[in-house]
Amino acid sequence: MRIAYGVMGYGRGHAMRTATVLPHLMEQHDVRVFASADAYKVLAPQFPTTEIPLFRYHYGASGRYSLRKTVARNLKPIADLLFQMDGMQALMNEFARFRPDVVISDSEAWTLRAAEAMGIPTISFDHVGVIAHCEPHFPWELRTAGLRDAMGYRYLMGQPDRILISSFYPATPKDARTRVIGPLMRDEVLGVVPTQGEHLLAYFNKGKHLFRPRVEEALRKCDRPVIVYGTDRRGQDDNLLFKAPANAEFVRDLASAKAVVGTSGNQLAGEAIHFGKPMLALPEDAFEQRLNAYMVERMGVGMRRSLARLHVRDIEDFLAMSPFMRNNMDEHRRNGRAEAQQWLDTYLAELAVHRTRSVITPAVNGWMAQTA
């Protein structure tokens, strides 16, 4: 089969999940990746990848996520997506050339919408689907935001034919087309044996906006070495060591850390639990991250605190509780990699029987850029 695989490019988690299953898929199928921003940078050196647009998050002067700016500055791409303007037409032309039998999407709306318009079967495989395609499991303080984001996600992503959700916490699917599996452990993670070091590993998805002065001050005062990923800074600065993104080195630093401090992405939480590292979750001002932080605390494998109000006392309290949290790790340690391969194979076989196709004559290539 020919598979088009769309990957959302905000942060690296989507790309990490995708890179874990691509080798398996490429053993049996002709796969082309369509990715944006961070995901494109991660995947293009390894796999046939075409660059596509991204809905970008925007931040205010304080460094906090700004819904107003995000909506205002994405009006044009949203209109393009919904009304099949130049960008969507360019992607549909690429699909017409490649002629995919199935489209798989990791939180990537453009590829799902193009597939829907062209009558190509679709599989959604991500973590965010847990808020839209599973029974509501939100705390009361997040319930309104959760229902709002679930509705928005369904509106942008349409109605995939099959849904696979990778989550570090369990959830109950709403219907038979949906399956929930554990987080996917990549080869770099499975190849490292954890040790107990003295340093903290700090990771910030968008450090330019999220590594705020208050966070830096708290980490400087915590009286232990801290390895920081996700910022533009490099090198040693007192007890802080700033490093550039590097998969293998990041995994080694995580596996040897005393604990993890950082934004609460699904992939990071899953890998922290795998290595038995308690997590001080500092969620971005977005529902999925806030829900992840809530679940980290509820499962007893970490604590949640505010990025905007972090104090060194929060880190001290977290470290004091970390022995208790380590005792809870075995109960929640999961690797959904084998399940992901199994369910993707099953879904692809099912959709191969029922697939339909619309053919669109190729036109201009637009904003597309491909690597071999």
mmCIF file of N, CA and C in Angstrom, residues 55-141:
data_model
loop_
_atom_site.group_PDB
_atom_site.id
_atom_site.type_symbol
_atom_site.label_atom_id
_atom_site.label_comp_id
_atom_site.label_asym_id
_atom_site.label_seq_id
_atom_site.Cartn_x
_atom_site.Cartn_y
_atom_site.Cartn_z
ATOM 1 N N PHE A 55 -0.226 25.194 11.977
ATOM 2 C CA PHE A 55 -0.939 26.147 12.819
ATOM 3 C C PHE A 55 -0.029 26.465 14.000
ATOM 4 N N ARG A 56 0.431 27.696 14.083
ATOM 5 C CA ARG A 56 1.409 28.067 15.098
ATOM 6 C C ARG A 56 0.731 28.636 16.337
ATOM 7 N N TYR A 57 1.253 28.257 17.488
ATOM 8 C CA TYR A 57 0.838 28.887 18.738
ATOM 9 C C TYR A 57 1.592 30.206 18.880
ATOM 10 N N HIS A 58 0.914 31.199 19.429
ATOM 11 C CA HIS A 58 1.540 32.504 19.624
ATOM 12 C C HIS A 58 1.433 32.899 21.099
ATOM 13 N N TYR A 59 2.420 33.675 21.530
ATOM 14 C CA TYR A 59 2.562 34.015 22.939
ATOM 15 C C TYR A 59 2.551 35.524 23.124
ATOM 16 N N GLY A 60 2.092 35.944 24.312
ATOM 17 C CA GLY A 60 2.087 37.360 24.645
ATOM 18 C C GLY A 60 3.431 37.812 25.179
ATOM 19 N N ALA A 61 3.506 39.091 25.554
ATOM 20 C CA ALA A 61 4.767 39.666 26.034
ATOM 21 C C ALA A 61 5.251 38.985 27.308
ATOM 22 N N SER A 62 4.326 38.442 28.105
ATOM 23 C CA SER A 62 4.700 37.788 29.362
ATOM 24 C C SER A 62 5.239 36.381 29.152
ATOM 25 N N GLY A 63 5.154 35.888 27.914
ATOM 26 C CA GLY A 63 5.581 34.522 27.635
ATOM 27 C C GLY A 63 4.458 33.514 27.728
ATOM 28 N N ARG A 64 3.256 33.949 28.118
ATOM 29 C CA ARG A 64 2.120 33.040 28.230
ATOM 30 C C ARG A 64 1.442 32.879 26.873
ATOM 31 N N TYR A 65 0.878 31.695 26.673
ATOM 32 C CA TYR A 65 0.129 31.419 25.448
ATOM 33 C C TYR A 65 -1.013 32.418 25.305
ATOM 34 N N SER A 66 -1.178 32.964 24.097
ATOM 35 C CA SER A 66 -2.226 33.946 23.826
ATOM 36 C C SER A 66 -3.227 33.362 22.840
ATOM 37 N N LEU A 67 -4.440 33.067 23.311
ATOM 38 C CA LEU A 67 -5.484 32.541 22.436
ATOM 39 C C LEU A 67 -5.852 33.569 21.373
ATOM 40 N N ARG A 68 -5.924 34.835 21.771
ATOM 41 C CA ARG A 68 -6.317 35.887 20.827
ATOM 42 C C ARG A 68 -5.316 35.972 19.677
ATOM 43 N N LYS A 69 -4.021 36.026 20.010
ATOM 44 C CA LYS A 69 -3.004 36.103 18.958
ATOM 45 C C LYS A 69 -2.972 34.833 18.108
ATOM 46 N N THR A 70 -3.148 33.693 18.755
ATOM 47 C CA THR A 70 -3.108 32.431 18.020
ATOM 48 C C THR A 70 -4.226 32.364 16.991
ATOM 49 N N VAL A 71 -5.436 32.735 17.399
ATOM 50 C CA VAL A 71 -6.567 32.714 16.464
ATOM 51 C C VAL A 71 -6.367 33.743 15.362
ATOM 52 N N ALA A 72 -5.997 34.978 15.751
ATOM 53 C CA ALA A 72 -5.875 36.062 14.768
ATOM 54 C C ALA A 72 -4.817 35.750 13.712
ATOM 55 N N ARG A 73 -3.686 35.198 14.134
ATOM 56 C CA ARG A 73 -2.584 34.966 13.200
ATOM 57 C C ARG A 73 -2.713 33.659 12.426
ATOM 58 N N ASN A 74 -3.721 32.862 12.779
ATOM 59 C CA ASN A 74 -3.959 31.632 12.027
ATOM 60 C C ASN A 74 -5.222 31.692 11.178
ATOM 61 N N LEU A 75 -5.834 32.872 11.076
ATOM 62 C CA LEU A 75 -7.069 32.975 10.297
ATOM 63 C C LEU A 75 -6.858 32.553 8.845
ATOM 64 N N LYS A 76 -5.747 32.994 8.258
ATOM 65 C CA LYS A 76 -5.493 32.661 6.853
ATOM 66 C C LYS A 76 -5.292 31.162 6.650
ATOM 67 N N PRO A 77 -4.405 30.493 7.435
ATOM 68 C CA PRO A 77 -4.264 29.047 7.230
ATOM 69 C C PRO A 77 -5.526 28.258 7.564
ATOM 70 N N ILE A 78 -6.306 28.721 8.562
ATOM 71 C CA ILE A 78 -7.556 28.026 8.876
ATOM 72 C C ILE A 78 -8.521 28.125 7.698
ATOM 73 N N ALA A 79 -8.621 29.330 7.110
ATOM 74 C CA ALA A 79 -9.481 29.501 5.935
ATOM 75 C C ALA A 79 -8.994 28.631 4.781
ATOM 76 N N ASP A 80 -7.673 28.576 4.611
ATOM 77 C CA ASP A 80 -7.077 27.737 3.567
ATOM 78 C C ASP A 80 -7.478 26.280 3.774
ATOM 79 N N LEU A 81 -7.380 25.818 5.016
ATOM 80 C CA LEU A 81 -7.704 24.432 5.345
ATOM 81 C C LEU A 81 -9.174 24.122 5.090
ATOM 82 N N LEU A 82 -10.055 24.983 5.586
ATOM 83 C CA LEU A 82 -11.487 24.696 5.552
ATOM 84 C C LEU A 82 -12.103 24.903 4.175
ATOM 85 N N PHE A 83 -11.539 25.841 3.396
ATOM 86 C CA PHE A 83 -12.147 26.170 2.103
ATOM 87 C C PHE A 83 -11.286 25.743 0.911
ATOM 88 N N GLN A 84 -10.305 24.884 1.173
ATOM 89 C CA GLN A 84 -9.480 24.287 0.120
ATOM 90 C C GLN A 84 -8.876 25.340 -0.807
ATOM 91 N N MET A 85 -8.160 26.278 -0.200
ATOM 92 C CA MET A 85 -7.503 27.331 -0.965
ATOM 93 C C MET A 85 -6.120 26.845 -1.427
ATOM 94 N N ASP A 86 -5.190 27.766 -1.691
ATOM 95 C CA ASP A 86 -3.936 27.410 -2.363
ATOM 96 C C ASP A 86 -3.147 26.314 -1.650
ATOM 97 N N GLY A 87 -2.997 26.452 -0.322
ATOM 98 C CA GLY A 87 -2.212 25.468 0.413
ATOM 99 C C GLY A 87 -2.825 24.080 0.354
ATOM 100 N N MET A 88 -4.128 23.991 0.567
ATOM 101 C CA MET A 88 -4.798 22.698 0.502
ATOM 102 C C MET A 88 -4.750 22.125 -0.909
ATOM 103 N N GLN A 89 -4.915 22.981 -1.903
ATOM 104 C CA GLN A 89 -4.855 22.500 -3.277
ATOM 105 C C GLN A 89 -3.473 21.930 -3.596
ATOM 106 N N ALA A 90 -2.426 22.587 -3.083
ATOM 107 C CA ALA A 90 -1.070 22.085 -3.311
ATOM 108 C C ALA A 90 -0.882 20.713 -2.673
ATOM 109 N N LEU A 91 -1.395 20.546 -1.451
ATOM 110 C CA LEU A 91 -1.285 19.249 -0.787
ATOM 111 C C LEU A 91 -2.095 18.189 -1.533
ATOM 112 N N MET A 92 -3.292 18.539 -1.962
ATOM 113 C CA MET A 92 -4.119 17.590 -2.707
ATOM 114 C C MET A 92 -3.465 17.205 -4.035
ATOM 115 N N ASN A 93 -2.752 18.144 -4.641
ATOM 116 C CA ASN A 93 -2.005 17.822 -5.856
ATOM 117 C C ASN A 93 -0.888 16.818 -5.567
ATOM 118 N N GLU A 94 -0.216 16.999 -4.415
ATOM 119 C CA GLU A 94 0.812 16.033 -4.013
ATOM 120 C C GLU A 94 0.197 14.653 -3.795
ATOM 121 N N PHE A 95 -0.963 14.627 -3.165
ATOM 122 C CA PHE A 95 -1.650 13.350 -2.958
ATOM 123 C C PHE A 95 -2.035 12.719 -4.297
ATOM 124 N N ALA A 96 -2.489 13.547 -5.242
ATOM 125 C CA ALA A 96 -2.876 13.017 -6.551
ATOM 126 C C ALA A 96 -1.681 12.385 -7.261
ATOM 127 N N ARG A 97 -0.492 12.959 -7.069
ATOM 128 C CA ARG A 97 0.724 12.384 -7.663
ATOM 129 C C ARG A 97 1.111 11.076 -6.967
ATOM 130 N N PHE A 98 1.103 11.112 -5.646
ATOM 131 C CA PHE A 98 1.542 9.953 -4.866
ATOM 132 C C PHE A 98 0.484 8.849 -4.845
ATOM 133 N N ARG A 99 -0.786 9.223 -4.906
ATOM 134 C CA ARG A 99 -1.920 8.305 -4.898
ATOM 135 C C ARG A 99 -1.926 7.402 -3.662
ATOM 136 N N PRO A 100 -1.975 7.984 -2.451
ATOM 137 C CA PRO A 100 -1.992 7.152 -1.247
ATOM 138 C C PRO A 100 -3.273 6.334 -1.141
ATOM 139 N N ASP A 101 -3.128 5.118 -0.632
ATOM 140 C CA ASP A 101 -4.285 4.273 -0.356
ATOM 141 C C ASP A 101 -4.900 4.613 0.994
ATOM 142 N N VAL A 102 -4.058 5.091 1.916
ATOM 143 C CA VAL A 102 -4.498 5.454 3.267
ATOM 144 C C VAL A 102 -3.680 6.655 3.725
ATOM 145 N N VAL A 103 -4.300 7.515 4.518
ATOM 146 C CA VAL A 103 -3.593 8.623 5.164
ATOM 147 C C VAL A 103 -3.626 8.402 6.671
ATOM 148 N N ILE A 104 -2.453 8.438 7.298
ATOM 149 C CA ILE A 104 -2.332 8.390 8.757
ATOM 150 C C ILE A 104 -1.928 9.780 9.221
ATOM 151 N N SER A 105 -2.513 10.245 10.317
ATOM 152 C CA SER A 105 -2.210 11.593 10.804
ATOM 153 C C SER A 105 -1.911 11.581 12.287
ATOM 154 N N ASP A 106 -0.821 12.240 12.661
ATOM 155 C CA ASP A 106 -0.513 12.489 14.072
ATOM 156 C C ASP A 106 -0.823 13.954 14.358
ATOM 157 N N SER A 107 -2.069 14.227 14.737
ATOM 158 C CA SER A 107 -2.549 15.580 15.077
ATOM 159 C C SER A 107 -2.409 16.553 13.912
ATOM 160 N N GLU A 108 -2.348 16.051 12.692
ATOM 161 C CA GLU A 108 -2.076 16.892 11.534
ATOM 162 C C GLU A 108 -3.359 17.063 10.714
ATOM 163 N N ALA A 109 -3.923 18.287 10.726
ATOM 164 C CA ALA A 109 -5.234 18.527 10.130
ATOM 165 C C ALA A 109 -5.203 18.581 8.608
ATOM 166 N N TRP A 110 -4.134 19.139 8.018
ATOM 167 C CA TRP A 110 -4.096 19.316 6.567
ATOM 168 C C TRP A 110 -4.236 17.983 5.835
ATOM 169 N N THR A 111 -3.472 16.983 6.265
ATOM 170 C CA THR A 111 -3.501 15.698 5.570
ATOM 171 C C THR A 111 -4.838 14.989 5.766
ATOM 172 N N LEU A 112 -5.424 15.087 6.960
ATOM 173 C CA LEU A 112 -6.728 14.469 7.182
ATOM 174 C C LEU A 112 -7.796 15.120 6.318
ATOM 175 N N ARG A 113 -7.782 16.454 6.261
ATOM 176 C CA ARG A 113 -8.782 17.170 5.468
ATOM 177 C C ARG A 113 -8.625 16.882 3.977
ATOM 178 N N ALA A 114 -7.386 16.841 3.507
ATOM 179 C CA ALA A 114 -7.153 16.536 2.095
ATOM 180 C C ALA A 114 -7.644 15.131 1.766
ATOM 181 N N ALA A 115 -7.357 14.183 2.651
ATOM 182 C CA ALA A 115 -7.811 12.808 2.431
ATOM 183 C C ALA A 115 -9.331 12.732 2.399
ATOM 184 N N GLU A 116 -9.960 13.434 3.327
ATOM 185 C CA GLU A 116 -11.424 13.442 3.383
ATOM 186 C C GLU A 116 -12.013 13.994 2.089
ATOM 187 N N ALA A 117 -11.428 15.080 1.584
ATOM 188 C CA ALA A 117 -11.923 15.697 0.352
ATOM 189 C C ALA A 117 -11.733 14.786 -0.859
ATOM 190 N N MET A 118 -10.705 13.939 -0.819
ATOM 191 C CA MET A 118 -10.384 13.084 -1.960
ATOM 192 C C MET A 118 -10.910 11.662 -1.807
ATOM 193 N N GLY A 119 -11.628 11.395 -0.727
ATOM 194 C CA GLY A 119 -12.187 10.069 -0.528
ATOM 195 C C GLY A 119 -11.183 9.011 -0.146
ATOM 196 N N ILE A 120 -10.085 9.413 0.499
ATOM 197 C CA ILE A 120 -9.044 8.467 0.914
ATOM 198 C C ILE A 120 -9.286 8.078 2.371
ATOM 199 N N PRO A 121 -9.278 6.795 2.712
ATOM 200 C CA PRO A 121 -9.465 6.369 4.102
ATOM 201 C C PRO A 121 -8.398 6.961 5.024
ATOM 202 N N THR A 122 -8.772 7.167 6.282
ATOM 203 C CA THR A 122 -7.881 7.853 7.222
ATOM 204 C C THR A 122 -7.766 7.114 8.547
ATOM 205 N N ILE A 123 -6.577 7.252 9.137
ATOM 206 C CA ILE A 123 -6.304 6.764 10.492
ATOM 207 C C ILE A 123 -5.734 7.928 11.289
ATOM 208 N N SER A 124 -6.316 8.222 12.423
ATOM 209 C CA SER A 124 -5.755 9.207 13.342
ATOM 210 C C SER A 124 -4.947 8.464 14.395
ATOM 211 N N PHE A 125 -3.673 8.854 14.563
ATOM 212 C CA PHE A 125 -2.805 8.205 15.550
ATOM 213 C C PHE A 125 -2.032 9.286 16.283
ATOM 214 N N ASP A 126 -2.495 9.633 17.476
ATOM 215 C CA ASP A 126 -1.846 10.685 18.251
ATOM 216 C C ASP A 126 -2.209 10.520 19.722
ATOM 217 N N HIS A 127 -1.909 11.525 20.514
ATOM 218 C CA HIS A 127 -2.335 11.549 21.913
ATOM 219 C C HIS A 127 -3.520 12.474 22.131
ATOM 220 N N VAL A 128 -3.584 13.576 21.390
ATOM 221 C CA VAL A 128 -4.610 14.595 21.637
ATOM 222 C C VAL A 128 -6.009 14.029 21.458
ATOM 223 N N GLY A 129 -6.150 12.989 20.637
ATOM 224 C CA GLY A 129 -7.454 12.373 20.441
ATOM 225 C C GLY A 129 -8.079 11.860 21.718
ATOM 226 N N VAL A 130 -7.289 11.717 22.771
ATOM 227 C CA VAL A 130 -7.828 11.239 24.046
ATOM 228 C C VAL A 130 -8.881 12.191 24.602
ATOM 229 N N ILE A 131 -8.799 13.476 24.249
ATOM 230 C CA ILE A 131 -9.785 14.432 24.765
ATOM 231 C C ILE A 131 -11.059 14.442 23.932
ATOM 232 N N ALA A 132 -10.982 13.948 22.682
ATOM 233 C CA ALA A 132 -12.134 14.019 21.783
ATOM 234 C C ALA A 132 -12.812 12.673 21.566
ATOM 235 N N HIS A 133 -12.049 11.584 21.662
ATOM 236 C CA HIS A 133 -12.588 10.276 21.292
ATOM 237 C C HIS A 133 -12.633 9.294 22.459
ATOM 238 N N CYS A 134 -12.409 9.784 23.673
ATOM 239 C CA CYS A 134 -12.552 8.969 24.875
ATOM 240 C C CYS A 134 -13.583 9.611 25.792
ATOM 241 N N GLU A 135 -14.124 8.809 26.698
ATOM 242 C CA GLU A 135 -15.089 9.351 27.656
ATOM 243 C C GLU A 135 -14.425 10.468 28.456
ATOM 244 N N PRO A 136 -15.151 11.572 28.732
ATOM 245 C CA PRO A 136 -14.550 12.694 29.469
ATOM 246 C C PRO A 136 -13.954 12.231 30.798
ATOM 247 N N HIS A 137 -12.720 12.628 31.039
ATOM 248 C CA HIS A 137 -12.021 12.249 32.270
ATOM 249 C C HIS A 137 -11.315 13.479 32.845
ATOM 250 N N PHE A 138 -11.990 14.611 32.724
ATOM 251 C CA PHE A 138 -11.391 15.883 33.097
ATOM 252 C C PHE A 138 -11.773 16.250 34.531
ATOM 253 N N PRO A 139 -10.850 16.829 35.291
ATOM 254 C CA PRO A 139 -11.237 17.383 36.595
ATOM 255 C C PRO A 139 -12.184 18.560 36.385
ATOM 256 N N TRP A 140 -12.937 18.886 37.411
ATOM 257 C CA TRP A 140 -13.964 19.922 37.253
ATOM 258 C C TRP A 140 -13.378 21.257 36.817
ATOM 259 N N GLU A 141 -12.204 21.601 37.313
ATOM 260 C CA GLU A 141 -11.630 22.902 36.957
ATOM 261 C C GLU A 141 -11.197 22.970 35.488
#
